């Protein structure tokens, strides 16, 4: 079957760095997406990885290892506004997104 | 770029009425649009996938006669909740995929909150 695993909740301190991990199993693979969802709002696109390696975009970076079925989202210099749920989604061979349940990130002062 | 709008933002209606939600891609052509539902503190749940000019593909357990989807153009898809009941109250979110890019990224609309009394 197809499956995405990510931690349910994480807590980090303002100004620190946090890494949110995601493992996936899909029928075929066409890329890994990370979305941010603030409470009560729709998801917003953060990153897309289809090749192995690290993609950096400002304070956020995303890493992919296709051979391990593994990705992580790295958030640096955490700000209070980064408190949100972070959704990992893998695209299968039919270009369908398989969604994780999301990781709720709590930032403390 | 890649802006998706959704209208209305909020709907409050009486049980038994039908509600139509519009999803538009504002600055790109969306060959495929998706409709999701999300209950409080729960994950996104894909309801259906629609391709322009063809019938929508519904996920298992989603009643196609209750949730009517029309994707009449490359920039507009509509979801109609027919004969809405209180259990249909939820956060409905559409997304649109820009088929011209390599990433197949889905961009989400701001969502529609439906409350059925």
PDB file of C-alpha atoms in Angstrom:
ATOM      1  CA  UNK A   1       0.000   0.000   0.000  1.00  0.00           C
ATOM      2  CA  UNK A   2       0.903   3.642  -0.157  1.00  0.00           C
ATOM      3  CA  UNK A   3       1.865   5.366   3.045  1.00  0.00           C
ATOM      4  CA  UNK A   4       3.371   8.553   4.412  1.00  0.00           C
ATOM      5  CA  UNK A   5       4.760   8.796   7.952  1.00  0.00           C
ATOM      6  CA  UNK A   6       5.644  11.974   9.778  1.00  0.00           C
ATOM      7  CA  UNK A   7       5.646  12.897  13.464  1.00  0.00           C
ATOM      8  CA  UNK A   8       2.366  14.132  14.873  1.00  0.00           C
ATOM      9  CA  UNK A   9       3.770  17.028  16.829  1.00  0.00           C
ATOM     10  CA  UNK A  10       7.079  18.762  17.502  1.00  0.00           C
ATOM     11  CA  UNK A  11       8.086  21.606  19.767  1.00  0.00           C
ATOM     12  CA  UNK A  12      10.969  23.998  19.193  1.00  0.00           C
ATOM     13  CA  UNK A  13      12.261  27.294  20.533  1.00  0.00           C
ATOM     14  CA  UNK A  14      12.160  30.620  18.749  1.00  0.00           C
ATOM     15  CA  UNK A  15      15.456  31.239  16.931  1.00  0.00           C
ATOM     16  CA  UNK A  16      16.394  27.568  16.871  1.00  0.00           C
ATOM     17  CA  UNK A  17      16.479  24.994  14.062  1.00  0.00           C
ATOM     18  CA  UNK A  18      14.016  22.141  13.630  1.00  0.00           C
ATOM     19  CA  UNK A  19      13.960  19.187  11.251  1.00  0.00           C
ATOM     20  CA  UNK A  20      10.683  17.508  10.352  1.00  0.00           C
ATOM     21  CA  UNK A  21      11.120  14.036   8.904  1.00  0.00           C
ATOM     22  CA  UNK A  22       8.926  12.199   6.454  1.00  0.00           C
ATOM     23  CA  UNK A  23       9.135   8.664   5.111  1.00  0.00           C
ATOM     24  CA  UNK A  24       7.078   7.472   2.202  1.00  0.00           C
ATOM     25  CA  UNK A  25       6.061   4.362   0.313  1.00  0.00           C
ATOM     26  CA  UNK A  26       4.318   4.882  -2.990  1.00  0.00           C
ATOM     27  CA  UNK A  27       3.579   3.065  -6.221  1.00  0.00           C
ATOM     28  CA  UNK A  28       6.065   4.886  -8.372  1.00  0.00           C
ATOM     29  CA  UNK A  29       7.401   8.284  -7.461  1.00  0.00           C
ATOM     30  CA  UNK A  30       7.153  11.680  -9.099  1.00  0.00           C
ATOM     31  CA  UNK A  31       8.327  13.943  -6.347  1.00  0.00           C
ATOM     32  CA  UNK A  32       7.908  14.984  -2.743  1.00  0.00           C
ATOM     33  CA  UNK A  33       6.079  18.109  -1.634  1.00  0.00           C
ATOM     34  CA  UNK A  34       6.013  20.070   1.600  1.00  0.00           C
ATOM     35  CA  UNK A  35       3.138  22.374   2.459  1.00  0.00           C
ATOM     36  CA  UNK A  36       2.550  24.668   5.434  1.00  0.00           C
ATOM     37  CA  UNK A  37      -0.914  24.969   6.923  1.00  0.00           C
ATOM     38  CA  UNK A  38      -1.751  27.503   9.601  1.00  0.00           C
ATOM     39  CA  UNK A  39      -4.726  26.740  11.787  1.00  0.00           C
ATOM     40  CA  UNK A  40      -7.971  27.528  10.023  1.00  0.00           C
ATOM     41  CA  UNK A  41      -6.296  28.199   6.700  1.00  0.00           C
ATOM     42  CA  UNK A  42      -5.612  26.293   3.491  1.00  0.00           C
ATOM     43  CA  UNK A  43      -2.169  24.777   2.817  1.00  0.00           C
ATOM     44  CA  UNK A  44       0.478  26.833   1.082  1.00  0.00           C
ATOM     45  CA  UNK A  45       3.210  25.316  -1.072  1.00  0.00           C
ATOM     46  CA  UNK A  46       6.709  25.306   0.402  1.00  0.00           C
ATOM     47  CA  UNK A  47       8.893  23.002  -1.659  1.00  0.00           C
ATOM     48  CA  UNK A  48       9.175  20.269  -4.230  1.00  0.00           C
ATOM     49  CA  UNK A  49      11.975  17.701  -4.529  1.00  0.00           C
ATOM     50  CA  UNK A  50      12.262  15.076  -7.211  1.00  0.00           C
ATOM     51  CA  UNK A  51      16.043  14.578  -7.282  1.00  0.00           C
ATOM     52  CA  UNK A  52      18.198  13.503  -4.358  1.00  0.00           C
ATOM     53  CA  UNK A  53      19.716  16.277  -2.356  1.00  0.00           C
ATOM     54  CA  UNK A  54      19.020  19.468  -0.529  1.00  0.00           C
ATOM     55  CA  UNK A  55      16.992  22.373  -1.893  1.00  0.00           C
ATOM     56  CA  UNK A  56      17.393  25.617   0.017  1.00  0.00           C
ATOM     57  CA  UNK A  57      14.858  28.397  -0.046  1.00  0.00           C
ATOM     58  CA  UNK A  58      15.580  31.108   2.489  1.00  0.00           C
ATOM     59  CA  UNK A  59      15.053  29.859   6.024  1.00  0.00           C
ATOM     60  CA  UNK A  60      13.485  26.639   4.758  1.00  0.00           C
ATOM     61  CA  UNK A  61      15.321  23.725   3.157  1.00  0.00           C
ATOM     62  CA  UNK A  62      14.026  20.377   1.964  1.00  0.00           C
ATOM     63  CA  UNK A  63      16.002  17.180   1.492  1.00  0.00           C
ATOM     64  CA  UNK A  64      15.196  14.029  -0.437  1.00  0.00           C
ATOM     65  CA  UNK A  65      16.688  10.563  -0.557  1.00  0.00           C
ATOM     66  CA  UNK A  66      14.812   8.470  -3.107  1.00  0.00           C
ATOM     67  CA  UNK A  67      16.661   5.277  -2.276  1.00  0.00           C
ATOM     68  CA  UNK A  68      15.618   5.566   1.371  1.00  0.00           C
ATOM     69  CA  UNK A  69      12.114   6.886   0.735  1.00  0.00           C
ATOM     70  CA  UNK A  70      12.944   9.752   3.058  1.00  0.00           C
ATOM     71  CA  UNK A  71      12.630  13.502   3.143  1.00  0.00           C
ATOM     72  CA  UNK A  72      12.998  16.217   5.703  1.00  0.00           C
ATOM     73  CA  UNK A  73      12.045  19.853   5.998  1.00  0.00           C
ATOM     74  CA  UNK A  74      14.551  22.015   7.831  1.00  0.00           C
ATOM     75  CA  UNK A  75      13.455  25.304   9.326  1.00  0.00           C
ATOM     76  CA  UNK A  76      16.136  27.705  10.548  1.00  0.00           C
ATOM     77  CA  UNK A  77      15.932  30.819  12.720  1.00  0.00           C
ATOM     78  CA  UNK A  78      12.490  29.834  13.859  1.00  0.00           C
ATOM     79  CA  UNK A  79       9.925  32.570  14.274  1.00  0.00           C
ATOM     80  CA  UNK A  80       6.647  32.454  16.165  1.00  0.00           C
ATOM     81  CA  UNK A  81       4.786  32.702  12.849  1.00  0.00           C
ATOM     82  CA  UNK A  82       6.279  29.325  11.855  1.00  0.00           C
ATOM     83  CA  UNK A  83       3.881  27.659  14.281  1.00  0.00           C
ATOM     84  CA  UNK A  84       1.744  25.618  11.910  1.00  0.00           C
ATOM     85  CA  UNK A  85       1.174  22.133  10.583  1.00  0.00           C
ATOM     86  CA  UNK A  86       3.631  20.914   7.980  1.00  0.00           C
ATOM     87  CA  UNK A  87       2.277  18.450   5.450  1.00  0.00           C
ATOM     88  CA  UNK A  88       4.427  15.981   3.551  1.00  0.00           C
ATOM     89  CA  UNK A  89       2.982  14.594   0.313  1.00  0.00           C
ATOM     90  CA  UNK A  90       4.465  12.175  -2.203  1.00  0.00           C
ATOM     91  CA  UNK A  91       3.341  11.998  -5.804  1.00  0.00           C
ATOM     92  CA  UNK A  92       2.847   8.500  -7.152  1.00  0.00           C
ATOM     93  CA  UNK A  93       3.155   7.153 -10.681  1.00  0.00           C
ATOM     94  CA  UNK A  94      -0.356   8.432 -11.520  1.00  0.00           C
ATOM     95  CA  UNK A  95       0.591  11.940 -10.394  1.00  0.00           C
ATOM     96  CA  UNK A  96      -1.699  11.598  -7.394  1.00  0.00           C
ATOM     97  CA  UNK A  97      -0.583  13.111  -4.107  1.00  0.00           C
ATOM     98  CA  UNK A  98      -0.429  10.797  -1.129  1.00  0.00           C
ATOM     99  CA  UNK A  99      -0.721  12.975   1.950  1.00  0.00           C
ATOM    100  CA  UNK A 100       0.780  12.564   5.376  1.00  0.00           C
ATOM    101  CA  UNK A 101      -1.312  13.472   8.411  1.00  0.00           C
ATOM    102  CA  UNK A 102       0.832  16.524   9.057  1.00  0.00           C
ATOM    103  CA  UNK A 103       3.245  17.557  11.793  1.00  0.00           C
ATOM    104  CA  UNK A 104       2.045  20.229  14.165  1.00  0.00           C
ATOM    105  CA  UNK A 105       4.992  22.468  15.008  1.00  0.00           C
ATOM    106  CA  UNK A 106       4.764  24.470  18.217  1.00  0.00           C
ATOM    107  CA  UNK A 107       7.225  27.314  18.636  1.00  0.00           C
ATOM    108  CA  UNK A 108       7.937  28.519  22.163  1.00  0.00           C
ATOM    109  CA  UNK A 109       9.504  31.873  23.042  1.00  0.00           C
TER     110      UNK A 109
ATOM    111  CA  UNK B   1       2.021  33.575  -9.764  1.00  0.00           C
ATOM    112  CA  UNK B   2      -0.067  30.415  -9.245  1.00  0.00           C
ATOM    113  CA  UNK B   3      -2.958  32.040  -7.441  1.00  0.00           C
ATOM    114  CA  UNK B   4      -6.139  30.099  -6.791  1.00  0.00           C
ATOM    115  CA  UNK B   5      -9.274  31.802  -5.562  1.00  0.00           C
ATOM    116  CA  UNK B   6     -12.281  30.228  -3.959  1.00  0.00           C
ATOM    117  CA  UNK B   7     -15.725  31.661  -3.412  1.00  0.00           C
ATOM    118  CA  UNK B   8     -17.490  31.991  -1.080  1.00  0.00           C
ATOM    119  CA  UNK B   9     -15.221  31.968   1.968  1.00  0.00           C
ATOM    120  CA  UNK B  10     -18.062  31.235   4.334  1.00  0.00           C
ATOM    121  CA  UNK B  11     -21.474  29.671   3.861  1.00  0.00           C
ATOM    122  CA  UNK B  12     -24.161  29.198   6.477  1.00  0.00           C
ATOM    123  CA  UNK B  13     -27.268  27.467   5.201  1.00  0.00           C
ATOM    124  CA  UNK B  14     -30.271  25.506   6.318  1.00  0.00           C
ATOM    125  CA  UNK B  15     -30.398  21.750   6.098  1.00  0.00           C
ATOM    126  CA  UNK B  16     -31.699  20.581   2.731  1.00  0.00           C
ATOM    127  CA  UNK B  17     -30.387  23.447   0.643  1.00  0.00           C
ATOM    128  CA  UNK B  18     -27.714  23.145  -2.033  1.00  0.00           C
ATOM    129  CA  UNK B  19     -24.493  25.078  -1.903  1.00  0.00           C
ATOM    130  CA  UNK B  20     -22.183  25.865  -4.812  1.00  0.00           C
ATOM    131  CA  UNK B  21     -18.487  26.600  -4.293  1.00  0.00           C
ATOM    132  CA  UNK B  22     -16.338  28.043  -7.080  1.00  0.00           C
ATOM    133  CA  UNK B  23     -12.624  27.488  -7.546  1.00  0.00           C
ATOM    134  CA  UNK B  24     -10.657  29.572 -10.038  1.00  0.00           C
ATOM    135  CA  UNK B  25      -7.044  29.563 -11.137  1.00  0.00           C
ATOM    136  CA  UNK B  26      -6.290  33.246 -11.686  1.00  0.00           C
ATOM    137  CA  UNK B  27      -2.996  33.300 -13.530  1.00  0.00           C
ATOM    138  CA  UNK B  28      -2.553  29.848 -14.989  1.00  0.00           C
ATOM    139  CA  UNK B  29      -4.529  27.179 -16.753  1.00  0.00           C
ATOM    140  CA  UNK B  30      -5.387  24.266 -14.518  1.00  0.00           C
ATOM    141  CA  UNK B  31      -5.755  21.041 -16.421  1.00  0.00           C
ATOM    142  CA  UNK B  32      -6.620  19.296 -13.188  1.00  0.00           C
ATOM    143  CA  UNK B  33      -8.376  20.544 -10.097  1.00  0.00           C
ATOM    144  CA  UNK B  34      -8.869  18.765  -6.798  1.00  0.00           C
ATOM    145  CA  UNK B  35     -11.464  19.066  -4.083  1.00  0.00           C
ATOM    146  CA  UNK B  36     -10.581  18.323  -0.480  1.00  0.00           C
ATOM    147  CA  UNK B  37     -12.471  18.322   2.775  1.00  0.00           C
ATOM    148  CA  UNK B  38     -10.968  18.848   6.182  1.00  0.00           C
ATOM    149  CA  UNK B  39     -12.670  18.398   9.515  1.00  0.00           C
ATOM    150  CA  UNK B  40     -11.296  20.210  12.574  1.00  0.00           C
ATOM    151  CA  UNK B  41      -7.892  18.930  13.662  1.00  0.00           C
ATOM    152  CA  UNK B  42      -7.947  16.224  11.001  1.00  0.00           C
ATOM    153  CA  UNK B  43      -5.973  15.591   7.832  1.00  0.00           C
ATOM    154  CA  UNK B  44      -6.882  16.761   4.367  1.00  0.00           C
ATOM    155  CA  UNK B  45      -9.152  14.272   2.680  1.00  0.00           C
ATOM    156  CA  UNK B  46      -9.254  14.157  -1.097  1.00  0.00           C
ATOM    157  CA  UNK B  47     -12.833  14.011  -2.319  1.00  0.00           C
ATOM    158  CA  UNK B  48     -12.419  14.072  -6.073  1.00  0.00           C
ATOM    159  CA  UNK B  49     -10.164  14.911  -8.975  1.00  0.00           C
ATOM    160  CA  UNK B  50     -11.515  16.738 -11.979  1.00  0.00           C
ATOM    161  CA  UNK B  51     -10.030  17.250 -15.403  1.00  0.00           C
ATOM    162  CA  UNK B  52     -11.305  19.950 -17.690  1.00  0.00           C
ATOM    163  CA  UNK B  53     -14.056  18.727 -19.944  1.00  0.00           C
ATOM    164  CA  UNK B  54     -14.419  15.288 -18.400  1.00  0.00           C
ATOM    165  CA  UNK B  55     -16.211  13.677 -15.491  1.00  0.00           C
ATOM    166  CA  UNK B  56     -14.676  13.903 -12.064  1.00  0.00           C
ATOM    167  CA  UNK B  57     -13.066  10.903 -10.412  1.00  0.00           C
ATOM    168  CA  UNK B  58     -14.375  10.446  -6.901  1.00  0.00           C
ATOM    169  CA  UNK B  59     -12.542   8.857  -4.012  1.00  0.00           C
ATOM    170  CA  UNK B  60     -13.994   5.807  -2.345  1.00  0.00           C
ATOM    171  CA  UNK B  61     -16.810   6.689   0.002  1.00  0.00           C
ATOM    172  CA  UNK B  62     -17.582  10.068  -1.580  1.00  0.00           C
ATOM    173  CA  UNK B  63     -21.080  10.218  -3.062  1.00  0.00           C
ATOM    174  CA  UNK B  64     -20.892  11.636  -6.563  1.00  0.00           C
ATOM    175  CA  UNK B  65     -24.601  12.462  -6.601  1.00  0.00           C
ATOM    176  CA  UNK B  66     -24.258  14.492  -3.449  1.00  0.00           C
ATOM    177  CA  UNK B  67     -21.058  16.305  -4.345  1.00  0.00           C
ATOM    178  CA  UNK B  68     -21.450  17.452  -7.940  1.00  0.00           C
ATOM    179  CA  UNK B  69     -18.298  18.648  -9.624  1.00  0.00           C
ATOM    180  CA  UNK B  70     -18.137  20.596 -12.863  1.00  0.00           C
ATOM    181  CA  UNK B  71     -14.850  21.560 -14.491  1.00  0.00           C
ATOM    182  CA  UNK B  72     -16.140  23.485 -17.453  1.00  0.00           C
ATOM    183  CA  UNK B  73     -13.027  25.452 -18.296  1.00  0.00           C
ATOM    184  CA  UNK B  74      -9.293  25.450 -17.658  1.00  0.00           C
ATOM    185  CA  UNK B  75      -9.715  28.091 -14.972  1.00  0.00           C
ATOM    186  CA  UNK B  76     -12.937  27.156 -13.205  1.00  0.00           C
ATOM    187  CA  UNK B  77     -14.237  24.193 -11.264  1.00  0.00           C
ATOM    188  CA  UNK B  78     -17.354  24.125  -9.109  1.00  0.00           C
ATOM    189  CA  UNK B  79     -18.409  21.866  -6.270  1.00  0.00           C
ATOM    190  CA  UNK B  80     -22.100  21.708  -5.433  1.00  0.00           C
ATOM    191  CA  UNK B  81     -23.111  20.139  -2.153  1.00  0.00           C
ATOM    192  CA  UNK B  82     -26.659  19.006  -2.819  1.00  0.00           C
ATOM    193  CA  UNK B  83     -29.240  18.784  -0.052  1.00  0.00           C
ATOM    194  CA  UNK B  84     -26.660  19.691   2.556  1.00  0.00           C
ATOM    195  CA  UNK B  85     -27.006  18.288   6.080  1.00  0.00           C
ATOM    196  CA  UNK B  86     -25.244  19.214   9.321  1.00  0.00           C
ATOM    197  CA  UNK B  87     -22.737  16.390   8.870  1.00  0.00           C
ATOM    198  CA  UNK B  88     -21.578  18.082   5.652  1.00  0.00           C
ATOM    199  CA  UNK B  89     -20.337  21.035   7.686  1.00  0.00           C
ATOM    200  CA  UNK B  90     -16.621  21.191   7.028  1.00  0.00           C
ATOM    201  CA  UNK B  91     -13.770  23.138   5.482  1.00  0.00           C
ATOM    202  CA  UNK B  92     -13.765  22.568   1.720  1.00  0.00           C
ATOM    203  CA  UNK B  93     -10.548  23.373  -0.101  1.00  0.00           C
ATOM    204  CA  UNK B  94      -9.807  23.229  -3.793  1.00  0.00           C
ATOM    205  CA  UNK B  95      -6.441  23.016  -5.437  1.00  0.00           C
ATOM    206  CA  UNK B  96      -5.333  23.437  -9.009  1.00  0.00           C
ATOM    207  CA  UNK B  97      -2.429  21.887 -10.810  1.00  0.00           C
ATOM    208  CA  UNK B  98      -0.509  23.775 -13.423  1.00  0.00           C
ATOM    209  CA  UNK B  99      -0.030  21.101 -16.038  1.00  0.00           C
ATOM    210  CA  UNK B 100       2.541  23.074 -17.966  1.00  0.00           C
ATOM    211  CA  UNK B 101       5.247  22.828 -15.354  1.00  0.00           C
ATOM    212  CA  UNK B 102       7.453  19.875 -14.518  1.00  0.00           C
ATOM    213  CA  UNK B 103       6.609  19.751 -10.857  1.00  0.00           C
ATOM    214  CA  UNK B 104       2.872  19.126 -11.068  1.00  0.00           C
ATOM    215  CA  UNK B 105       2.540  21.319  -7.990  1.00  0.00           C
ATOM    216  CA  UNK B 106      -0.922  21.770  -6.544  1.00  0.00           C
ATOM    217  CA  UNK B 107      -1.780  25.285  -5.456  1.00  0.00           C
ATOM    218  CA  UNK B 108      -4.571  25.664  -2.969  1.00  0.00           C
ATOM    219  CA  UNK B 109      -7.437  28.078  -2.776  1.00  0.00           C
ATOM    220  CA  UNK B 110      -8.150  29.749   0.588  1.00  0.00           C
ATOM    221  CA  UNK B 111     -10.949  27.316   1.392  1.00  0.00           C
ATOM    222  CA  UNK B 112     -14.678  27.572   2.065  1.00  0.00           C
ATOM    223  CA  UNK B 113     -16.168  27.002   5.492  1.00  0.00           C
ATOM    224  CA  UNK B 114     -19.591  25.419   5.267  1.00  0.00           C
ATOM    225  CA  UNK B 115     -21.922  25.367   8.241  1.00  0.00           C
ATOM    226  CA  UNK B 116     -25.209  23.574   7.769  1.00  0.00           C
ATOM    227  CA  UNK B 117     -27.789  24.301  10.447  1.00  0.00           C
TER     228      UNK B 117
END
